[in-house]
């Protein structure tokens, strides 16, 4: 089983912990009690914020994967869209999970049929009380996340398949997908 943390994540956390301890020791030299608590709190806040952001940055550079041979087909009998392909780990570290974020957009706006009502539909802030907005409009965008790989080792390749609902009223839909690994 591959863990979320790589050796680079652990080293970064250890360095931030050492910095926290050093700043904590330095803050105990303060004699005023209120200032001491403020220094300890700000030290904890800054180091924990740095730890969270460093995990996101390290994920971007250590958890690298690529989609290959992605294709989609529409299944008319079940009104669904099936997306299949391969995901490959191209990084130097294992990946615990890979998600495919799929966005299906109906009839993307073209300049030839652009008018004011396409861009702006007036509504009241109280429409949620009368349920007006929900009954009249059909969704023009459908988004879904799929877990397509777990415990992906270095240079490993896995096949995946994902199915999502495809509304029958969609005309000229555009399919957008992104890969997120952690």
JSON list of N, CA and C in Angstrom, two decimals, residues 2-3 13 15 22 24 39 45 56 75 85-86 89 95 102 108 125-126 131 146 151 162-163 170 179:
[
{"chain": "A", "resi": 2, "resn": "UNK", "atom": "N", "xyz": [0.57, 2.15, -0.89]},
{"chain": "A", "resi": 2, "resn": "UNK", "atom": "CA", "xyz": [1.35, 3.38, -1.01]},
{"chain": "A", "resi": 2, "resn": "UNK", "atom": "C", "xyz": [0.72, 4.45, -0.14]},
{"chain": "A", "resi": 3, "resn": "UNK", "atom": "N", "xyz": [1.56, 5.12, 0.62]},
{"chain": "A", "resi": 3, "resn": "UNK", "atom": "CA", "xyz": [1.10, 6.17, 1.52]},
{"chain": "A", "resi": 3, "resn": "UNK", "atom": "C", "xyz": [0.98, 7.50, 0.79]},
{"chain": "A", "resi": 13, "resn": "UNK", "atom": "N", "xyz": [8.18, 18.17, 6.46]},
{"chain": "A", "resi": 13, "resn": "UNK", "atom": "CA", "xyz": [7.50, 18.26, 7.75]},
{"chain": "A", "resi": 13, "resn": "UNK", "atom": "C", "xyz": [8.50, 18.26, 8.91]},
{"chain": "A", "resi": 15, "resn": "UNK", "atom": "N", "xyz": [11.62, 19.40, 8.78]},
{"chain": "A", "resi": 15, "resn": "UNK", "atom": "CA", "xyz": [12.27, 20.72, 8.77]},
{"chain": "A", "resi": 15, "resn": "UNK", "atom": "C", "xyz": [11.36, 21.77, 9.39]},
{"chain": "A", "resi": 22, "resn": "UNK", "atom": "N", "xyz": [12.64, 25.54, 17.36]},
{"chain": "A", "resi": 22, "resn": "UNK", "atom": "CA", "xyz": [13.62, 26.63, 17.55]},
{"chain": "A", "resi": 22, "resn": "UNK", "atom": "C", "xyz": [12.91, 27.93, 17.88]},
{"chain": "A", "resi": 24, "resn": "UNK", "atom": "N", "xyz": [9.97, 28.24, 19.17]},
{"chain": "A", "resi": 24, "resn": "UNK", "atom": "CA", "xyz": [9.33, 28.07, 20.46]},
{"chain": "A", "resi": 24, "resn": "UNK", "atom": "C", "xyz": [10.32, 28.32, 21.60]},
{"chain": "A", "resi": 39, "resn": "UNK", "atom": "N", "xyz": [3.29, 35.08, 20.81]},
{"chain": "A", "resi": 39, "resn": "UNK", "atom": "CA", "xyz": [4.39, 34.56, 20.00]},
{"chain": "A", "resi": 39, "resn": "UNK", "atom": "C", "xyz": [4.22, 33.06, 19.72]},
{"chain": "A", "resi": 45, "resn": "UNK", "atom": "N", "xyz": [0.60, 29.12, 14.17]},
{"chain": "A", "resi": 45, "resn": "UNK", "atom": "CA", "xyz": [-0.22, 29.47, 13.01]},
{"chain": "A", "resi": 45, "resn": "UNK", "atom": "C", "xyz": [0.60, 29.54, 11.73]},
{"chain": "A", "resi": 56, "resn": "UNK", "atom": "N", "xyz": [0.64, 20.87, -0.58]},
{"chain": "A", "resi": 56, "resn": "UNK", "atom": "CA", "xyz": [0.03, 21.08, -1.89]},
{"chain": "A", "resi": 56, "resn": "UNK", "atom": "C", "xyz": [1.09, 21.27, -2.97]},
{"chain": "A", "resi": 75, "resn": "UNK", "atom": "N", "xyz": [-23.69, 5.75, -24.78]},
{"chain": "A", "resi": 75, "resn": "UNK", "atom": "CA", "xyz": [-24.54, 4.56, -24.77]},
{"chain": "A", "resi": 75, "resn": "UNK", "atom": "C", "xyz": [-25.98, 5.07, -24.77]},
{"chain": "A", "resi": 85, "resn": "UNK", "atom": "N", "xyz": [-9.72, 4.75, -20.84]},
{"chain": "A", "resi": 85, "resn": "UNK", "atom": "CA", "xyz": [-8.35, 5.06, -21.24]},
{"chain": "A", "resi": 85, "resn": "UNK", "atom": "C", "xyz": [-7.37, 4.45, -20.28]},
{"chain": "A", "resi": 86, "resn": "UNK", "atom": "N", "xyz": [-6.19, 5.08, -20.21]},
{"chain": "A", "resi": 86, "resn": "UNK", "atom": "CA", "xyz": [-5.13, 4.58, -19.33]},
{"chain": "A", "resi": 86, "resn": "UNK", "atom": "C", "xyz": [-4.56, 5.75, -18.53]},
{"chain": "A", "resi": 89, "resn": "UNK", "atom": "N", "xyz": [1.75, 6.52, -14.16]},
{"chain": "A", "resi": 89, "resn": "UNK", "atom": "CA", "xyz": [2.55, 7.27, -13.19]},
{"chain": "A", "resi": 89, "resn": "UNK", "atom": "C", "xyz": [3.87, 7.62, -13.86]},
{"chain": "A", "resi": 95, "resn": "UNK", "atom": "N", "xyz": [1.84, 6.88, -6.14]},
{"chain": "A", "resi": 95, "resn": "UNK", "atom": "CA", "xyz": [0.66, 7.72, -6.01]},
{"chain": "A", "resi": 95, "resn": "UNK", "atom": "C", "xyz": [-0.41, 6.91, -5.30]},
{"chain": "A", "resi": 102, "resn": "UNK", "atom": "N", "xyz": [-14.50, 15.09, -14.55]},
{"chain": "A", "resi": 102, "resn": "UNK", "atom": "CA", "xyz": [-15.13, 15.20, -15.86]},
{"chain": "A", "resi": 102, "resn": "UNK", "atom": "C", "xyz": [-16.20, 16.27, -15.80]},
{"chain": "A", "resi": 108, "resn": "UNK", "atom": "N", "xyz": [-21.75, 24.98, -25.96]},
{"chain": "A", "resi": 108, "resn": "UNK", "atom": "CA", "xyz": [-20.86, 26.08, -25.63]},
{"chain": "A", "resi": 108, "resn": "UNK", "atom": "C", "xyz": [-21.24, 27.32, -26.43]},
{"chain": "A", "resi": 125, "resn": "UNK", "atom": "N", "xyz": [-33.50, 37.33, -5.64]},
{"chain": "A", "resi": 125, "resn": "UNK", "atom": "CA", "xyz": [-32.75, 36.68, -4.58]},
{"chain": "A", "resi": 125, "resn": "UNK", "atom": "C", "xyz": [-33.60, 35.72, -3.77]},
{"chain": "A", "resi": 126, "resn": "UNK", "atom": "N", "xyz": [-34.94, 35.82, -3.93]},
{"chain": "A", "resi": 126, "resn": "UNK", "atom": "CA", "xyz": [-35.85, 34.97, -3.18]},
{"chain": "A", "resi": 126, "resn": "UNK", "atom": "C", "xyz": [-36.40, 33.82, -4.01]},
{"chain": "A", "resi": 131, "resn": "UNK", "atom": "N", "xyz": [-39.07, 28.15, -5.48]},
{"chain": "A", "resi": 131, "resn": "UNK", "atom": "CA", "xyz": [-38.57, 27.05, -6.30]},
{"chain": "A", "resi": 131, "resn": "UNK", "atom": "C", "xyz": [-38.74, 27.32, -7.79]},
{"chain": "A", "resi": 146, "resn": "UNK", "atom": "N", "xyz": [-14.26, 10.78, -10.58]},
{"chain": "A", "resi": 146, "resn": "UNK", "atom": "CA", "xyz": [-14.13, 9.33, -10.57]},
{"chain": "A", "resi": 146, "resn": "UNK", "atom": "C", "xyz": [-12.78, 8.96, -10.01]},
{"chain": "A", "resi": 151, "resn": "UNK", "atom": "N", "xyz": [-3.09, 3.26, -5.39]},
{"chain": "A", "resi": 151, "resn": "UNK", "atom": "CA", "xyz": [-1.77, 2.67, -5.18]},
{"chain": "A", "resi": 151, "resn": "UNK", "atom": "C", "xyz": [-1.02, 2.45, -6.50]},
{"chain": "A", "resi": 162, "resn": "UNK", "atom": "N", "xyz": [-15.04, 4.83, -16.83]},
{"chain": "A", "resi": 162, "resn": "UNK", "atom": "CA", "xyz": [-15.96, 5.59, -15.98]},
{"chain": "A", "resi": 162, "resn": "UNK", "atom": "C", "xyz": [-17.22, 5.90, -16.78]},
{"chain": "A", "resi": 163, "resn": "UNK", "atom": "N", "xyz": [-18.35, 5.86, -16.10]},
{"chain": "A", "resi": 163, "resn": "UNK", "atom": "CA", "xyz": [-19.63, 6.10, -16.76]},
{"chain": "A", "resi": 163, "resn": "UNK", "atom": "C", "xyz": [-20.37, 7.19, -16.01]},
{"chain": "A", "resi": 170, "resn": "UNK", "atom": "N", "xyz": [-29.00, 17.52, -24.32]},
{"chain": "A", "resi": 170, "resn": "UNK", "atom": "CA", "xyz": [-27.73, 18.16, -24.67]},
{"chain": "A", "resi": 170, "resn": "UNK", "atom": "C", "xyz": [-27.54, 18.17, -26.18]},
{"chain": "A", "resi": 179, "resn": "UNK", "atom": "N", "xyz": [-6.98, 15.43, -14.63]},
{"chain": "A", "resi": 179, "resn": "UNK", "atom": "CA", "xyz": [-6.48, 14.38, -13.76]},
{"chain": "A", "resi": 179, "resn": "UNK", "atom": "C", "xyz": [-5.88, 15.03, -12.50]}
]
